[in-house]
CSV table of C-alpha atoms and ligand atoms in Angstrom, one decimal:
chain,number,residue,atom,x,y,z
A,263,MET,CA,-23.1,-5.2,18.7
A,264,THR,CA,-22.6,-2.5,16.0
A,265,SER,CA,-25.2,-2.1,13.3
A,266,THR,CA,-24.6,-2.9,9.6
A,267,VAL,CA,-24.5,0.8,9.0
A,268,ASP,CA,-21.6,1.0,11.4
A,269,HIS,CA,-20.0,-1.9,9.6
A,270,GLU,CA,-20.1,-0.1,6.3
A,271,ALA,CA,-18.5,3.0,7.9
A,272,ILE,CA,-15.8,0.7,9.5
A,273,ALA,CA,-15.1,-0.9,6.1
A,274,THR,CA,-14.8,2.4,4.4
A,275,ALA,CA,-12.4,3.8,7.0
A,276,ALA,CA,-10.4,0.6,7.1
A,277,GLY,CA,-10.2,0.5,3.3
A,278,ARG,CA,-8.5,3.9,3.5
A,279,ASP,CA,-6.3,3.3,6.5
A,280,LEU,CA,-5.1,-0.2,5.8
A,281,GLU,CA,-4.3,0.0,2.1
A,282,GLU,CA,-0.6,0.0,2.8
A,283,ALA,CA,-0.7,-2.3,5.9
A,284,SER,CA,0.9,-5.7,6.0
A,285,ALA,CA,-1.4,-8.7,5.5
A,286,GLN,CA,-0.8,-9.7,9.2
A,287,ASP,CA,-1.8,-6.2,10.4
A,288,VAL,CA,-4.9,-6.3,8.3
A,289,LEU,CA,-5.9,-9.7,9.7
A,290,ARG,CA,-5.0,-8.6,13.2
A,291,TRP,CA,-7.3,-5.6,12.8
A,292,ALA,CA,-10.1,-7.9,11.5
A,293,ALA,CA,-9.6,-10.3,14.5
A,294,GLU,CA,-9.7,-7.5,17.0
A,295,THR,CA,-12.6,-5.7,15.4
A,296,PHE,CA,-14.9,-8.7,14.7
A,297,GLY,CA,-13.6,-11.6,16.8
A,298,LYS,CA,-15.5,-14.8,16.1
A,299,ARG,CA,-17.7,-13.0,13.7
A,300,PHE,CA,-14.8,-12.9,11.3
A,301,CYS,CA,-13.8,-15.9,9.0
A,302,VAL,CA,-11.5,-16.7,6.2
A,303,THR,CA,-12.8,-18.4,3.1
A,304,SER,CA,-10.5,-20.7,1.2
A,305,SER,CA,-10.7,-22.6,-2.1
A,306,MET,CA,-7.9,-24.8,-0.8
A,307,GLU,CA,-5.7,-23.9,-3.8
A,308,ASP,CA,-3.3,-23.0,-1.0
A,309,ALA,CA,-3.4,-22.3,2.7
A,310,VAL,CA,-1.7,-18.9,2.6
A,311,VAL,CA,-4.5,-16.7,4.0
A,312,ALA,CA,-5.5,-19.4,6.4
A,313,HIS,CA,-1.9,-19.5,7.6
A,314,LEU,CA,-1.6,-15.8,7.9
A,315,ALA,CA,-4.9,-15.5,9.8
A,316,SER,CA,-4.1,-18.4,12.2
A,317,SER,CA,-0.8,-16.7,13.0
A,318,VAL,CA,-2.6,-13.7,14.5
A,319,PHE,CA,-5.9,-15.4,15.4
A,320,PRO,CA,-5.4,-19.1,16.3
A,321,GLY,CA,-8.7,-21.1,15.9
A,322,VAL,CA,-10.0,-18.8,13.2
A,323,ASP,CA,-12.9,-20.2,11.2
A,324,VAL,CA,-11.8,-21.2,7.7
A,325,VAL,CA,-14.8,-21.7,5.4
A,326,PHE,CA,-14.6,-24.1,2.4
A,327,LEU,CA,-17.2,-24.6,-0.2
A,328,ASP,CA,-17.5,-28.2,-1.2
A,329,THR,CA,-19.3,-28.0,-4.5
A,330,GLY,CA,-19.3,-31.7,-5.0
A,331,TYR,CA,-17.1,-31.3,-8.1
A,332,HIS,CA,-13.8,-30.8,-6.5
A,333,PHE,CA,-10.6,-32.6,-7.4
A,334,ALA,CA,-9.6,-35.2,-4.8
A,335,GLU,CA,-6.4,-33.2,-4.3
A,336,THR,CA,-8.5,-30.2,-3.1
A,337,ILE,CA,-10.4,-32.2,-0.6
A,338,GLY,CA,-7.1,-33.7,0.6
A,339,THR,CA,-5.7,-30.2,1.0
A,340,ARG,CA,-8.7,-29.2,3.1
A,341,ASP,CA,-8.3,-32.3,5.3
A,342,ALA,CA,-4.6,-31.6,5.7
A,343,VAL,CA,-5.3,-28.0,6.7
A,344,ALA,CA,-7.8,-29.1,9.3
A,345,ALA,CA,-5.4,-31.7,10.6
A,346,VAL,CA,-2.2,-29.7,11.0
A,347,MET,CA,-3.2,-26.0,11.3
A,348,PRO,CA,-4.6,-24.1,14.3
A,349,VAL,CA,-7.8,-23.3,12.4
A,350,ASN,CA,-11.5,-24.4,12.5
A,351,VAL,CA,-12.4,-25.7,9.1
A,352,ILE,CA,-16.0,-25.4,8.2
A,353,THR,CA,-17.3,-27.1,5.1
A,354,LEU,CA,-20.4,-25.6,3.3
A,355,THR,CA,-22.4,-27.7,0.9
A,356,PRO,CA,-25.0,-26.8,-1.7
A,357,LEU,CA,-28.7,-27.4,-1.0
A,358,GLN,CA,-28.7,-30.2,-3.6
A,359,THR,CA,-26.3,-33.0,-4.2
A,360,VAL,CA,-24.9,-33.3,-7.7
A,361,ALA,CA,-27.3,-36.2,-8.4
A,362,GLU,CA,-30.3,-34.1,-7.2
A,363,GLN,CA,-29.1,-31.2,-9.4
A,364,ASP,CA,-28.7,-33.5,-12.4
A,365,ALA,CA,-32.3,-34.8,-11.8
A,366,GLN,CA,-33.7,-31.2,-11.8
A,367,TYR,CA,-31.5,-29.5,-14.4
A,368,GLY,CA,-30.0,-32.4,-16.4
A,369,PRO,CA,-26.4,-33.6,-16.3
A,370,HIS,CA,-23.4,-31.5,-16.8
A,371,LEU,CA,-25.0,-28.2,-16.0
A,372,HIS,CA,-21.5,-26.8,-15.7
A,373,ASP,CA,-21.0,-27.2,-19.4
A,374,ARG,CA,-24.4,-25.8,-20.4
A,375,ASP,CA,-25.0,-23.0,-17.9
A,376,PRO,CA,-22.0,-22.5,-15.6
A,377,ASP,CA,-23.4,-19.3,-14.1
A,378,LEU,CA,-26.4,-21.2,-12.8
A,379,CYS,CA,-24.2,-24.1,-11.6
A,380,CYS,CA,-21.9,-21.7,-9.7
A,381,SER,CA,-24.9,-19.9,-8.3
A,382,LEU,CA,-26.4,-23.1,-7.0
A,383,ARG,CA,-23.1,-24.7,-5.8
A,384,LYS,CA,-21.0,-21.7,-4.7
A,385,VAL,CA,-22.8,-18.4,-4.3
A,386,GLU,CA,-25.9,-19.7,-2.5
A,387,PRO,CA,-24.0,-21.8,0.0
A,388,LEU,CA,-21.5,-19.0,0.7
A,389,ASN,CA,-24.3,-16.5,1.2
A,390,ARG,CA,-26.0,-18.9,3.6
A,391,GLY,CA,-22.7,-19.8,5.4
A,392,LEU,CA,-21.6,-16.2,5.9
A,393,GLY,CA,-24.9,-15.4,7.7
A,394,GLY,CA,-23.1,-15.8,11.1
A,395,TYR,CA,-20.3,-13.5,10.3
A,396,ASP,CA,-19.8,-9.7,10.0
A,397,ALA,CA,-16.6,-9.9,8.0
A,398,TRP,CA,-14.8,-12.4,5.7
A,399,ALA,CA,-11.4,-12.6,4.2
A,400,THR,CA,-10.5,-13.9,0.8
A,401,GLY,CA,-7.2,-14.6,-1.0
A,402,LEU,CA,-8.0,-12.3,-3.9
A,403,ARG,CA,-4.9,-10.6,-5.5
A,404,ARG,CA,-4.7,-7.8,-7.9
A,405,ASP,CA,-2.2,-9.5,-10.1
A,406,GLU,CA,-4.4,-12.6,-10.7
A,407,SER,CA,-6.4,-11.2,-13.6
A,408,PRO,CA,-7.6,-7.9,-15.0
A,409,THR,CA,-11.0,-8.3,-13.3
A,410,ARG,CA,-9.2,-8.4,-9.9
A,411,ALA,CA,-6.8,-5.5,-10.6
A,412,ASN,CA,-8.7,-3.0,-8.4
A,413,THR,CA,-9.4,-5.3,-5.5
A,414,PRO,CA,-9.6,-3.2,-2.3
A,415,VAL,CA,-7.8,-4.5,0.8
A,416,VAL,CA,-10.9,-3.8,2.9
A,417,SER,CA,-14.3,-2.9,1.4
A,418,TRP,CA,-18.0,-3.1,2.0
A,419,ASP,CA,-19.7,-6.0,0.4
A,420,PRO,CA,-23.1,-4.5,-0.3
A,421,LYS,CA,-24.8,-7.7,-1.6
A,422,ARG,CA,-24.1,-9.6,1.6
A,423,ARG,CA,-23.8,-6.6,3.8
A,424,LYS,CA,-20.5,-7.8,5.2
A,425,VAL,CA,-17.0,-6.3,5.5
A,426,LYS,CA,-14.9,-8.0,2.8
A,427,ILE,CA,-11.1,-8.2,3.4
A,428,ALA,CA,-8.4,-9.1,0.9
A,429,PRO,CA,-5.3,-9.1,3.1
A,430,ILE,CA,-3.0,-10.2,0.2
A,431,ALA,CA,-4.6,-8.0,-2.5
A,432,ARG,CA,-1.3,-6.2,-3.0
A,433,TRP,CA,0.8,-9.4,-3.1
A,434,THR,CA,2.4,-10.7,-6.3
A,435,GLN,CA,2.9,-14.3,-7.1
A,436,GLU,CA,6.5,-13.9,-6.0
A,437,ASP,CA,5.3,-12.7,-2.6
A,438,VAL,CA,3.1,-15.8,-2.3
A,439,ASP,CA,5.9,-18.1,-3.3
A,440,ALA,CA,8.2,-16.5,-0.8
A,441,TYR,CA,5.7,-16.8,2.0
A,442,VAL,CA,5.0,-20.4,1.2
A,443,ALA,CA,8.7,-21.3,1.1
A,444,ALA,CA,9.5,-19.4,4.3
A,445,ASN,CA,6.6,-20.9,6.3
A,446,GLY,CA,6.1,-24.3,4.8
A,447,VAL,CA,2.5,-23.5,3.9
A,448,LEU,CA,0.3,-26.3,2.6
A,449,LEU,CA,-0.4,-26.2,-1.2
A,450,ASN,CA,-2.8,-28.0,-3.4
A,451,PRO,CA,-0.6,-30.7,-5.1
A,452,LEU,CA,-2.2,-29.7,-8.5
A,453,LEU,CA,-0.1,-26.6,-8.4
A,454,TRP,CA,2.9,-28.9,-9.0
A,455,GLU,CA,1.2,-30.4,-12.0
A,456,GLY,CA,1.0,-27.1,-14.0
A,457,TYR,CA,-2.3,-25.7,-12.7
A,458,THR,CA,-2.1,-22.1,-11.7
A,459,SER,CA,-5.7,-21.7,-10.5
A,460,VAL,CA,-7.7,-24.6,-9.1
A,461,GLY,CA,-11.5,-24.7,-9.2
A,462,CYS,CA,-13.9,-27.5,-9.9
A,463,SER,CA,-12.7,-30.5,-11.8
A,464,PRO,CA,-14.8,-30.5,-15.0
A,465,LEU,CA,-12.6,-29.6,-17.8
A,466,SER,CA,-14.9,-26.7,-18.8
A,467,CYS,CA,-14.3,-25.2,-15.3
A,468,THR,CA,-10.5,-25.8,-14.7
A,469,ARG,CA,-7.8,-26.6,-17.1
A,470,LYS,CA,-4.0,-26.0,-17.1
A,471,PRO,CA,-3.0,-22.7,-18.6
A,472,VAL,CA,-0.8,-22.7,-21.7
A,473,GLU,CA,2.5,-20.8,-22.0
A,474,GLY,CA,2.0,-17.1,-21.6
A,475,GLU,CA,-1.6,-17.2,-20.3
A,476,GLU,CA,-2.5,-15.4,-17.1
A,477,ALA,CA,-3.0,-17.4,-13.9
A,478,ARG,CA,-6.8,-17.7,-14.2
A,479,ALA,CA,-7.0,-18.3,-17.9
A,480,GLY,CA,-7.8,-21.9,-17.4
A,481,ARG,CA,-11.0,-21.2,-15.5
A,482,TRP,CA,-14.1,-21.6,-17.7
A,483,ALA,CA,-11.7,-21.2,-20.6
A,484,GLY,CA,-13.4,-20.1,-23.9
A,485,SER,CA,-16.7,-19.3,-22.2
A,486,GLY,CA,-16.2,-15.6,-21.5
A,487,LYS,CA,-16.9,-16.4,-17.8
A,488,THR,CA,-14.1,-15.2,-15.5
A,489,GLU,CA,-15.6,-15.4,-12.0
A,490,CYS,CA,-17.9,-17.8,-10.2
A,491,GLY,CA,-20.0,-15.0,-8.9
A,492,ILE,CA,-18.8,-14.9,-5.3
A,493,HIS,CA,-16.6,-11.9,-6.0
A,494,LEU,CA,-18.9,-10.0,-8.4
B,179,SF4,S1,-16.9,-24.1,-11.1
B,179,SF4,FE1,-18.0,-25.4,-12.6
B,179,SF4,S2,-18.7,-27.3,-11.4
B,179,SF4,FE2,-18.0,-25.7,-9.9
B,179,SF4,S3,-19.9,-24.7,-9.4
B,179,SF4,FE3,-19.0,-23.5,-11.1
B,179,SF4,S4,-19.9,-24.3,-13.0
B,179,SF4,FE4,-20.3,-25.8,-11.3
């Protein structure tokens, strides 16, 4: 097995070499380079990256963070993905249930301290869950928000010491829509109800955007928070 130092060098070289590669070629490279030590993470807003990965690496692990605050539609999307796609869905859960967190920190922590809530319910479980992998893929896209505008296709994740892959970083929403239509990719039904970014269900965490807002404007709207911490 290569060392983490080698992985950093691999990430740097791939980030340079794969910038213009297709999403399938990026994922094929990841599967060939890391095998079962590569996974896809999915919020279950859609199954686009899971679909792309499964087309070049059937049986790929798809990691989902069950925060305990998801919409029923998101859990349903996860279950549908597990049922019909050639992937291995792995559900990660926080160390505490919502009830246990409420008992320690008080109810509605998401309204009072969303950074702490996300740290407990997203960041810690993901960091723990990625322990068995050398590389992980996400669905980050440059056109989603200004904070994601410089997302590399392949990079070194220094906090987790993993190779981080964003195979559709260069895709636009139109590219996503075309791929979904051409391949019958599963979508979270909330996307048909006007949501353009689906996170946890408390209104302080996810609301529908209003006319003219960017796709992620409904996430932690009005709080100044734009990311859960996984991608910072
Ligand atoms: S998105 Fe909201 S409910 Fe979900 S973990 Fe973050 S603060 Fe908590």
